[in-house]
Short mmCIF file of N, CA and C in Angstrom, two decimals:
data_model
loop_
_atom_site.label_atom_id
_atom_site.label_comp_id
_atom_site.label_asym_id
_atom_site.label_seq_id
_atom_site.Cartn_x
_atom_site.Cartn_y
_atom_site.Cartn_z
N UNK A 34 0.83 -1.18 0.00
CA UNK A 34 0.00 0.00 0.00
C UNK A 34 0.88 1.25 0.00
N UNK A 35 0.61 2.38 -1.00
CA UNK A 35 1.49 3.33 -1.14
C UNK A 35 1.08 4.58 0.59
N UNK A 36 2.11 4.41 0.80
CA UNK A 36 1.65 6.04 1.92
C UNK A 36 1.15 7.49 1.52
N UNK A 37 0.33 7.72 1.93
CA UNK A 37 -0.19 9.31 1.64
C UNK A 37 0.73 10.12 3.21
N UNK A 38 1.75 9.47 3.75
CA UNK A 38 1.79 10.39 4.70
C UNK A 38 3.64 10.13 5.04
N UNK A 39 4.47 10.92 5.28
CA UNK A 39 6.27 10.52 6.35
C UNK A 39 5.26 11.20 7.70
N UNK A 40 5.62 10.27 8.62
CA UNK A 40 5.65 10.22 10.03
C UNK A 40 7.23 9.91 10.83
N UNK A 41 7.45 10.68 11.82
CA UNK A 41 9.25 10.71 11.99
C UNK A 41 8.87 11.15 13.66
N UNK A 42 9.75 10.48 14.42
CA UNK A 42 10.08 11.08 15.70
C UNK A 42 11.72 11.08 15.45
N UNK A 43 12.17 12.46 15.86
CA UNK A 43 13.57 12.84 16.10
C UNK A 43 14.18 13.42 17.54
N UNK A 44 15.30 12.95 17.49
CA UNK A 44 15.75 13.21 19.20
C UNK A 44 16.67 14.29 18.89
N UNK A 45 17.37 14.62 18.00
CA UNK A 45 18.56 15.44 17.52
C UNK A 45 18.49 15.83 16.62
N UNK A 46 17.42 15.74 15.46
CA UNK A 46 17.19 16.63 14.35
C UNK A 46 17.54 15.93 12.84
N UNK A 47 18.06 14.87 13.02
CA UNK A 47 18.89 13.75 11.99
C UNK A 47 17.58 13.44 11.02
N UNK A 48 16.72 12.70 11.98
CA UNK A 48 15.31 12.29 11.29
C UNK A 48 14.39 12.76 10.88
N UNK A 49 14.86 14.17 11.35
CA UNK A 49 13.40 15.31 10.89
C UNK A 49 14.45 15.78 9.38
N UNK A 50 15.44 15.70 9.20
CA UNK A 50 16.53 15.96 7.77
C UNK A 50 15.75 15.08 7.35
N UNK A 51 15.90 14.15 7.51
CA UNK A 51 15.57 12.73 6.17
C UNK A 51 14.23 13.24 6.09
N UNK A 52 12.94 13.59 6.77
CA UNK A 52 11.82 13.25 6.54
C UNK A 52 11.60 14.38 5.72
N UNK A 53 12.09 15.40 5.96
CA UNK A 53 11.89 16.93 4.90
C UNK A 53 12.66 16.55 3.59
N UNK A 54 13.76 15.77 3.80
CA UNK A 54 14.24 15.77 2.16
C UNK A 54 13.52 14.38 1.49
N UNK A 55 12.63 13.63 2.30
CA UNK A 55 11.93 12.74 1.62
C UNK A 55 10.46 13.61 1.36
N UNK A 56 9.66 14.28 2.02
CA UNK A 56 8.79 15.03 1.78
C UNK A 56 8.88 15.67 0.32
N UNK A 57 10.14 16.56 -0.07
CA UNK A 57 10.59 17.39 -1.03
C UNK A 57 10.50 16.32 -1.75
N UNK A 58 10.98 15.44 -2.07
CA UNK A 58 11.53 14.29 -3.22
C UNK A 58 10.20 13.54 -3.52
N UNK A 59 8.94 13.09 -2.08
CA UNK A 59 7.93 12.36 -3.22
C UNK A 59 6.83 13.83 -2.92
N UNK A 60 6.63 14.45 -2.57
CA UNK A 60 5.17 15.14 -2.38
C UNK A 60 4.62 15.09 -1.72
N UNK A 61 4.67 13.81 -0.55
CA UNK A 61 3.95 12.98 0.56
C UNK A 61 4.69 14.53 1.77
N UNK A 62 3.28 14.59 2.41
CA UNK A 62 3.90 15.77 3.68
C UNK A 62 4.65 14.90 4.80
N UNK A 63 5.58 15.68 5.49
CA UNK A 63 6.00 15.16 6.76
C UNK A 63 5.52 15.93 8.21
N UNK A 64 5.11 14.89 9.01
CA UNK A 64 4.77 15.37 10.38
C UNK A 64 5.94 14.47 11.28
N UNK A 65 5.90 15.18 12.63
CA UNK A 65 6.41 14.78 13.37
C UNK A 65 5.45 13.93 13.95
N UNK A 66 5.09 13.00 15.12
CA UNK A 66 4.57 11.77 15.67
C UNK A 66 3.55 13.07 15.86
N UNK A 67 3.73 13.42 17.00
CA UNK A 67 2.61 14.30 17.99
C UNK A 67 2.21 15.11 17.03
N UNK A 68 2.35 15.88 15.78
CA UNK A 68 1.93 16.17 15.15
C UNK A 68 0.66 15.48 14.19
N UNK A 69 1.47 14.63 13.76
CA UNK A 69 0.63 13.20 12.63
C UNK A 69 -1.13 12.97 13.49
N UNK A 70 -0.21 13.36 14.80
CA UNK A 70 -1.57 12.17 15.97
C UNK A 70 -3.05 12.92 15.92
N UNK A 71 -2.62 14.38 15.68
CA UNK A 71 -3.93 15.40 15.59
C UNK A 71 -4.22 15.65 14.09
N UNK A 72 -2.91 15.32 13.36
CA UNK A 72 -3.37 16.07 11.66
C UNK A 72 -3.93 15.04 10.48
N UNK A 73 -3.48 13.51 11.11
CA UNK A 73 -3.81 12.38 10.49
C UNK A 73 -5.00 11.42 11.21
N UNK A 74 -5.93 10.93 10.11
CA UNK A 74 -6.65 10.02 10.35
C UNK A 74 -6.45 8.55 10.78
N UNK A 75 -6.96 8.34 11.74
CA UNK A 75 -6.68 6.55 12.56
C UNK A 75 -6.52 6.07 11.22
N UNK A 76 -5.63 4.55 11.28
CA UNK A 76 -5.29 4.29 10.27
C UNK A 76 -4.90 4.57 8.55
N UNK A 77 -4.48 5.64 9.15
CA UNK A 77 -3.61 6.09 7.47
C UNK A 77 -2.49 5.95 6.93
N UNK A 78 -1.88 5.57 5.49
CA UNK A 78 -0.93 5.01 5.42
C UNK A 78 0.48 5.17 5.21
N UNK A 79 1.02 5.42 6.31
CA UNK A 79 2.48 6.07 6.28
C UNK A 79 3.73 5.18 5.89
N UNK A 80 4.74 6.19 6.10
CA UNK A 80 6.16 6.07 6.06
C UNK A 80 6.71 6.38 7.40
N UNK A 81 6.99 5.42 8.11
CA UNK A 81 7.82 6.02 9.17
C UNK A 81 9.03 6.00 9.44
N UNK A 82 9.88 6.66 10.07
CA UNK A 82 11.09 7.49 10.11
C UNK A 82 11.36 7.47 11.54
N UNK A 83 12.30 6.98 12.42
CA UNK A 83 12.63 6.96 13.89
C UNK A 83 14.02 6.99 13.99
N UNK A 84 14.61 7.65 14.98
CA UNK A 84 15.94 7.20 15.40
C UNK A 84 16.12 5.84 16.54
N UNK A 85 17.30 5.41 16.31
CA UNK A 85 17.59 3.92 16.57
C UNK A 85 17.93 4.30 18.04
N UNK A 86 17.65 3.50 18.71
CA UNK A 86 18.49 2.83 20.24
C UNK A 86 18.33 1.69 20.47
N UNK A 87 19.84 1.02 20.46
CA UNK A 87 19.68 -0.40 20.88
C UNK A 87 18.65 -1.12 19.69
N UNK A 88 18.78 -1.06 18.67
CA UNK A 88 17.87 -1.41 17.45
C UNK A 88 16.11 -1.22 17.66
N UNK A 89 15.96 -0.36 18.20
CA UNK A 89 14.36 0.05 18.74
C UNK A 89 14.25 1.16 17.86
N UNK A 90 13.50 0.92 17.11
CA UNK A 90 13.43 2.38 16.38
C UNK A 90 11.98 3.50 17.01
N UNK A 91 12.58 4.38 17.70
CA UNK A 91 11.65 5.07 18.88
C UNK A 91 10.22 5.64 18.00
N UNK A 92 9.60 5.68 18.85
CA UNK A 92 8.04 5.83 18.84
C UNK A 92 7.58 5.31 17.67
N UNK A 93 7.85 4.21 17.24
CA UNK A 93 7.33 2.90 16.11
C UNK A 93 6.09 2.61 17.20
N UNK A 94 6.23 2.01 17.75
CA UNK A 94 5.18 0.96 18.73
C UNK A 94 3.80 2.05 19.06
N UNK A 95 4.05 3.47 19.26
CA UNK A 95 3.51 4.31 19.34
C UNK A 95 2.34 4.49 17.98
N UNK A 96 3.12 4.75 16.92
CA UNK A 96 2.87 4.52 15.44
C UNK A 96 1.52 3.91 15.23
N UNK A 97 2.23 2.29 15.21
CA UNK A 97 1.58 1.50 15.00
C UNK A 97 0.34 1.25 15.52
N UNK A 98 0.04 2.17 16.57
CA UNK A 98 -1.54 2.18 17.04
C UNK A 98 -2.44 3.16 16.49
N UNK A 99 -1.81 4.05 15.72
CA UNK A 99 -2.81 4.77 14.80
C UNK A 99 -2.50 4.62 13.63
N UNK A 100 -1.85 4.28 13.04
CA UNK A 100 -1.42 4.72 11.34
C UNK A 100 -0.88 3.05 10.72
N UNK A 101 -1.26 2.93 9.53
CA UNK A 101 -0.80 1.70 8.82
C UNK A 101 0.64 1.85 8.35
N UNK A 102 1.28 1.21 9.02
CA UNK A 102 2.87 1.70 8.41
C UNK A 102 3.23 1.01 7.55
N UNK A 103 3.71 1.38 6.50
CA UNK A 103 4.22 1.00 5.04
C UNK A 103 5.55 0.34 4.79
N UNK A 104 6.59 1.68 5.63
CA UNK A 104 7.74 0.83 5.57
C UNK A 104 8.23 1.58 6.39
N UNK A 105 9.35 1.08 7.31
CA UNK A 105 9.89 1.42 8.37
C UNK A 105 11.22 2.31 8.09
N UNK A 106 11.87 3.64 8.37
CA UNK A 106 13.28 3.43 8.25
C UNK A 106 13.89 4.19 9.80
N UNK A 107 14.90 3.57 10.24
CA UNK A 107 15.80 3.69 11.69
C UNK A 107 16.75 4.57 11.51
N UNK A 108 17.25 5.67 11.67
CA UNK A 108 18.36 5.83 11.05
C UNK A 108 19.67 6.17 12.57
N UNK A 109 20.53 5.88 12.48
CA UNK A 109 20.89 5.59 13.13
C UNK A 109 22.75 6.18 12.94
N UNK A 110 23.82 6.12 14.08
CA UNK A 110 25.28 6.20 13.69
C UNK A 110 25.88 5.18 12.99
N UNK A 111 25.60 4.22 12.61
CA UNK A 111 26.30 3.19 11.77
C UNK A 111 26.28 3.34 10.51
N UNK A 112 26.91 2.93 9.50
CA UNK A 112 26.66 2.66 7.85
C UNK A 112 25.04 2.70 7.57
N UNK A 113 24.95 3.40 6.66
CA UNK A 113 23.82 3.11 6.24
C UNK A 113 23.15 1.91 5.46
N UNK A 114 22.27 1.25 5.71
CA UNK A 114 22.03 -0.27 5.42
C UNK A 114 22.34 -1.44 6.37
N UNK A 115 23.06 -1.13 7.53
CA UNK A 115 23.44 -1.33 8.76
C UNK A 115 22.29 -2.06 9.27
N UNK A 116 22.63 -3.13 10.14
CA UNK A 116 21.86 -3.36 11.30
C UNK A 116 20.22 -3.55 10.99
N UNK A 117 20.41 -3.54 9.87
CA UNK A 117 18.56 -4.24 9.51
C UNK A 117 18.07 -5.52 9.66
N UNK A 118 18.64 -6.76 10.00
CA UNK A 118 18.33 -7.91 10.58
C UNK A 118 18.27 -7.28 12.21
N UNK A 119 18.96 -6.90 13.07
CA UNK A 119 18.86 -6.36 13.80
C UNK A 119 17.60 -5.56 14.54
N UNK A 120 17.05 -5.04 13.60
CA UNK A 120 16.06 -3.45 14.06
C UNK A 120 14.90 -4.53 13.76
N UNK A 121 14.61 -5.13 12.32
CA UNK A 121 13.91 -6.23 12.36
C UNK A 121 13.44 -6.75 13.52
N UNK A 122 14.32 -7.46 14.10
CA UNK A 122 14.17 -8.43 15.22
C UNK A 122 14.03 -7.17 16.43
N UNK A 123 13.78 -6.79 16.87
CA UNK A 123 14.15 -5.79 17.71
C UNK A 123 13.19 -5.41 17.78
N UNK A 124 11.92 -4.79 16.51
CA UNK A 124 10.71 -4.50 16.54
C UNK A 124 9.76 -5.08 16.25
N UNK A 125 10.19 -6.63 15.93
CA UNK A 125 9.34 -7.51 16.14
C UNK A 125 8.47 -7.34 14.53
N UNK A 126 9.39 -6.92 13.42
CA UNK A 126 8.43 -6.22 12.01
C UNK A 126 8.75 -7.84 10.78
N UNK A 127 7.51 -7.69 10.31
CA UNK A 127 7.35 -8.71 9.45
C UNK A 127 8.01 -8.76 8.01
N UNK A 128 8.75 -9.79 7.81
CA UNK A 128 9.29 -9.66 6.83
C UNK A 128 9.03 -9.27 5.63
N UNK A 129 7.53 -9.03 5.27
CA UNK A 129 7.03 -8.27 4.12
C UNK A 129 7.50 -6.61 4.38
N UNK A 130 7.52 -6.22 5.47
CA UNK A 130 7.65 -5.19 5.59
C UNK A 130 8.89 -4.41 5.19
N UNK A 131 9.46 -3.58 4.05
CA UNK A 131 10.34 -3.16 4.23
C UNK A 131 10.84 -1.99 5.05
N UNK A 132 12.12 -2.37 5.18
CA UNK A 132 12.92 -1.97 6.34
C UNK A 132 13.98 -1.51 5.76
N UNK A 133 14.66 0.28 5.92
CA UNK A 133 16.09 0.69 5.58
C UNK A 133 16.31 0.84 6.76
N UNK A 134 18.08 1.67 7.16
CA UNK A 134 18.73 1.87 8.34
C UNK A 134 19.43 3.41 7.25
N UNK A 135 19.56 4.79 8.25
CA UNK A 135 20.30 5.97 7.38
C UNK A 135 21.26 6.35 8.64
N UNK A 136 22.21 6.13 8.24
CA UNK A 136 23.10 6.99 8.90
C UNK A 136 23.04 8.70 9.05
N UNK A 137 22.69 9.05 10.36
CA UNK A 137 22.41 10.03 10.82
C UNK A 137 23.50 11.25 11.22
N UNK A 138 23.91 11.35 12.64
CA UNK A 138 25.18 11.52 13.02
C UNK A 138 24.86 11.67 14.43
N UNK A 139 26.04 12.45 14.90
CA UNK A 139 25.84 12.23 16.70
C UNK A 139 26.52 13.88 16.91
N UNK A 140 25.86 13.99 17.79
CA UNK A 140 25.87 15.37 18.84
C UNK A 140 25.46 15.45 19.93
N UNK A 141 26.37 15.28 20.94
CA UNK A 141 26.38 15.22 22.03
C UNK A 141 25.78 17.03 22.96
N UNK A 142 26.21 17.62 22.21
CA UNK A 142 25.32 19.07 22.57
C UNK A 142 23.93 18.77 22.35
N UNK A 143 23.33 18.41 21.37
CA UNK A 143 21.87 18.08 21.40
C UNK A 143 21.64 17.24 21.94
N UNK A 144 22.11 16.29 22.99
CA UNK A 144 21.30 15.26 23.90
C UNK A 144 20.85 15.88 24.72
N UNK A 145 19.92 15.41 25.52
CA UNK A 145 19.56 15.88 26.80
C UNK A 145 19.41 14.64 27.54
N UNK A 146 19.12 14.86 29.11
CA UNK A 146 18.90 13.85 30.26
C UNK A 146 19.56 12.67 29.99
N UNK A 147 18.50 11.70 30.06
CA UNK A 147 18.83 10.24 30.38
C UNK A 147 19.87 9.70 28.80
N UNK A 148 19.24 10.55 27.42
CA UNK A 148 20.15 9.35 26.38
C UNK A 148 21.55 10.65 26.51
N UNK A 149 21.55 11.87 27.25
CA UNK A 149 23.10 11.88 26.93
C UNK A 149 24.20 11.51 28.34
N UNK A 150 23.37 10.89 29.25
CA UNK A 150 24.20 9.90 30.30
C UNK A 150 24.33 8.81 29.52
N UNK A 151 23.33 7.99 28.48
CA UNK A 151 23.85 6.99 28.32
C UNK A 151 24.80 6.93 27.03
N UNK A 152 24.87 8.35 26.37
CA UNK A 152 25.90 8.20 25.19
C UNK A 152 26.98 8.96 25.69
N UNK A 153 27.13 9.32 26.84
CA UNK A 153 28.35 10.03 27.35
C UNK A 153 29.22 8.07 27.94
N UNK A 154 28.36 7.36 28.18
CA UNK A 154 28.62 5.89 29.00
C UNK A 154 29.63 5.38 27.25
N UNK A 155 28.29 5.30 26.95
CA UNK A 155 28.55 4.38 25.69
C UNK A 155 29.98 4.77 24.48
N UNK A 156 29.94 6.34 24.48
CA UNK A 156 30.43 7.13 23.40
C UNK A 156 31.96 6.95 24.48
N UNK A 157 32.28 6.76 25.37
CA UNK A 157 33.50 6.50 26.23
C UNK A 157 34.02 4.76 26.36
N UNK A 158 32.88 3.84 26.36
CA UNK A 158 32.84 2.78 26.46
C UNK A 158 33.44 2.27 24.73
N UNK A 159 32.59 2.68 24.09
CA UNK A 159 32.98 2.42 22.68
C UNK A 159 34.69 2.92 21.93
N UNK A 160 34.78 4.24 22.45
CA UNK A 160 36.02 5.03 21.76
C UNK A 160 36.76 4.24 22.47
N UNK A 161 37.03 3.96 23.61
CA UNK A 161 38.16 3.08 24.18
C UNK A 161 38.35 1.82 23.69
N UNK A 162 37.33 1.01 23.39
CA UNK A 162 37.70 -0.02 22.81
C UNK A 162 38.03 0.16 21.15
N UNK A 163 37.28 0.82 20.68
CA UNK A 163 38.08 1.26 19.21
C UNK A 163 39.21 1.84 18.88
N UNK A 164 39.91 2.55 20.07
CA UNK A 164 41.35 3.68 19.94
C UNK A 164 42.29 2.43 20.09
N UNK A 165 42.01 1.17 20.89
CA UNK A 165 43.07 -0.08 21.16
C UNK A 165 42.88 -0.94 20.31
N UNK A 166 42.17 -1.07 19.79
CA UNK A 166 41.80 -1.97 18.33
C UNK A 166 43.34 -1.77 17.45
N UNK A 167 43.87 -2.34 17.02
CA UNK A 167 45.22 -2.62 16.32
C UNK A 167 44.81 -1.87 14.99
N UNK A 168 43.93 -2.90 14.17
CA UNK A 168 43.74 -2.78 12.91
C UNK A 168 41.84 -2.31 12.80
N UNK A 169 41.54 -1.05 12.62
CA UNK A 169 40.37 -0.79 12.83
C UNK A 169 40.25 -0.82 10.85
N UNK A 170 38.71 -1.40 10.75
CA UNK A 170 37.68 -1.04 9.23
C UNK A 170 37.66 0.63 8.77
N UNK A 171 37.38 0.38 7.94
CA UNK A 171 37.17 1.72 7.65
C UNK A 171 35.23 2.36 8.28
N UNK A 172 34.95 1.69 8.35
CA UNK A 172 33.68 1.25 8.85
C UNK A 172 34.00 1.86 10.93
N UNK A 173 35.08 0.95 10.89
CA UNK A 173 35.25 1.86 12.67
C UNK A 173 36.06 2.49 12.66
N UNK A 174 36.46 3.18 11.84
CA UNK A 174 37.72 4.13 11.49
C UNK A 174 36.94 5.44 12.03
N UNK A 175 35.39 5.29 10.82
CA UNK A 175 34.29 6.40 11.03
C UNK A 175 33.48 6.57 12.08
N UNK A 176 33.22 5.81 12.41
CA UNK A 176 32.73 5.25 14.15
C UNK A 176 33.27 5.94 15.14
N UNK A 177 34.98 5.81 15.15
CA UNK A 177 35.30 6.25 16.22
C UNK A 177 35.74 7.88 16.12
N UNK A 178 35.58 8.15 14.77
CA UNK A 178 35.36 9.70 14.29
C UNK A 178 34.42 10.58 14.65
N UNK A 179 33.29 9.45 14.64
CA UNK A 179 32.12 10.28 14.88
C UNK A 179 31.74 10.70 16.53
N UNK A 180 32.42 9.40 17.29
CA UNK A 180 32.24 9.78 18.33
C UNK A 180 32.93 10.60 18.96
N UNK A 181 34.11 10.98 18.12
CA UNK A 181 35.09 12.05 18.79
C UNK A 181 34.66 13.33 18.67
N UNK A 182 34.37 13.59 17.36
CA UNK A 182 34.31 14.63 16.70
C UNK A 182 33.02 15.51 16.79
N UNK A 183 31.90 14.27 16.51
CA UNK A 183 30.56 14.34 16.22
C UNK A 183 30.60 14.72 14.40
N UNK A 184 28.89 15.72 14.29
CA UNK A 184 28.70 15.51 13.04
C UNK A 184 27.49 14.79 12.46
N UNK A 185 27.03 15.67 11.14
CA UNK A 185 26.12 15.16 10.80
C UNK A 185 26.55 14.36 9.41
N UNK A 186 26.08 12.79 9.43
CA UNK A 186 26.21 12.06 7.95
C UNK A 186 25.10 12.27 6.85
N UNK A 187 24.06 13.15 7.52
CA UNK A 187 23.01 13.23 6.44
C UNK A 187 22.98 13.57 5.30
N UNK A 188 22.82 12.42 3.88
CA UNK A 188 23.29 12.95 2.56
C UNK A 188 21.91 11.98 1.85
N UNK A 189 21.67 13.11 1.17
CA UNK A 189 21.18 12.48 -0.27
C UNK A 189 20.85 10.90 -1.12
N UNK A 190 22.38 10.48 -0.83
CA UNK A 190 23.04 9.35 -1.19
C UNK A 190 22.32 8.37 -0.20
N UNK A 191 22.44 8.60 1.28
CA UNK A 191 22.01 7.62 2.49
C UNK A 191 20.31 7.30 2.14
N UNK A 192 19.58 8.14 1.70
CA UNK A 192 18.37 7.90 1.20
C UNK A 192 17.65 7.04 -0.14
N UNK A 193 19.05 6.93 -1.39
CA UNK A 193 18.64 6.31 -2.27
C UNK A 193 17.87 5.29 -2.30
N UNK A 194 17.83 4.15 -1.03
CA UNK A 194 17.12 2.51 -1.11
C UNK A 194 16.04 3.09 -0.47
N UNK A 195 15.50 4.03 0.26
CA UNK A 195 13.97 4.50 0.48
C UNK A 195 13.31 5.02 -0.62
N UNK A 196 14.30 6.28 -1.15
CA UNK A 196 13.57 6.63 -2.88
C UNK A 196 12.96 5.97 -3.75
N UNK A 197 14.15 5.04 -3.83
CA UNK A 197 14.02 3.88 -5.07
C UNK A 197 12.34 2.99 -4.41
N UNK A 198 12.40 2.97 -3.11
CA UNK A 198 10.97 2.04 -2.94
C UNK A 198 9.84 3.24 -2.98
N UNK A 199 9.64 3.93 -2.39
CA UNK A 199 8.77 5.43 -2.99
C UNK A 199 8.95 5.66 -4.06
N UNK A 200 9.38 5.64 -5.38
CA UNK A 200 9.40 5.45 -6.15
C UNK A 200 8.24 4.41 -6.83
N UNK A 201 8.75 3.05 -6.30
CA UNK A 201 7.81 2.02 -6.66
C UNK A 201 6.33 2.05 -6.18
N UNK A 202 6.11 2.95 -5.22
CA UNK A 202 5.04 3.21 -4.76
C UNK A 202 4.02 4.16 -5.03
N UNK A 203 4.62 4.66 -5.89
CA UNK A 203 3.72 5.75 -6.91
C UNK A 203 2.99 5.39 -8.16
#
C-alpha cells in the first residue's frame, strides 16, 4: 500500500533531515509523531522514520496504534544499510515489511537527560575499545570519528534505497 503520509520522531534533528528531504523528493507531507496524531486520520498510510536505540526504532510501537505503516526506516550512527536484521528483530516487524537503516550523526550538545548519560557511558565505552583496536575497518575508522568529533552524515546518497521504494510506490 502506497503512503499518503512521512511520520518521523527525532531526538537530535537527523530524522526530521531525512523526513523533509523525503517530503521534497515524493510530495507525501511530513509530520512529526505528535503532530501526525492530531493532523492524520486513525489508520492512514504512512512512512515512518525513527531514530535507533539499541535497534528500537523510537516511537514505532507508538505509530503503529494509529497509522498503517508501510515501511519502516531507523536511522541511526552506523553505515547506512546497517543493522537491519537487527532493528527487524528488535521491533518484532514482518518480513514483508520493508525496512532501511540511514546513517544520521551524533551530537552530544543536542542530547539531553537520560540518552546523553547513556551516550556520554557508551560514546566513552565504545572510543576506548576502538582507539586499542590494532587494525580498525574503515567502517570503525568512522565510528570512532564520529564519536570524537561528532557531526552530521546526512546525505542524499544515504536515502537512495527509500527513494528507489517510494518510487515504486507511486
Amino acid at each position: 500500500m502506497k503512503p499518503n503520509a512521512i511520520v518521523y520522531t527525532s531526538n537530535t534533528g537527523y530524522t526530521a533531515q531525512y523526513a523533509r528531504m523525503l517530503e521534497e523528493r515524493t510530495g507525501w507531507k511530513a509530520y512529526s509523531l505528535d503532530e501526525a496524531w492530531s493532523a492524520l486520520e486513525e489508520g492512514t498510510p504512512v512512512l515512518y522514520l525513527g531514530w535507533l536505540m539499541a535497534s528500537q526504532v523510537k516511537g514505532l510501537k507508538k505509530a503503529q496504534k494509529r497509522f498503517q505503516i508501510c515501511a519502516v526506516c531507523g536511522v541511526c550512527m552506523g553505515k547506512t544499510g546497517s543493522q537491519l536484521a537487527e532493528v527487524r528483530k528488535a521491533n518484532a516487524l514482518p518480513a514483508e515489511l520493508p525496512v532501511f537503516t540511514m546513517q544520521g550523526g551524533f551530537d552530544m550538545k543536542r542530547l539531553h537527560g537520560v540518552y546523553k548519560f547513556m551516550m556520554t557511558i557508551m560514546g566513552k565505552t565504545m572510543g576506548k575499545r576502538l582507539s586499542q583496536k590494532p587494525n580498525l575497518s574503515p567502517e570503525e575508522r568512522e565510528m570512532l570519528r564520529l564519536l570524537n568529533e561528532g557531526g552530521s552524515r546526512v546525505s542524499e546518497e544515504n536515502l537512495s534505497g527509500v527513494l528507489a521504494w517510494c518510487r515504486e510506490q507511486k
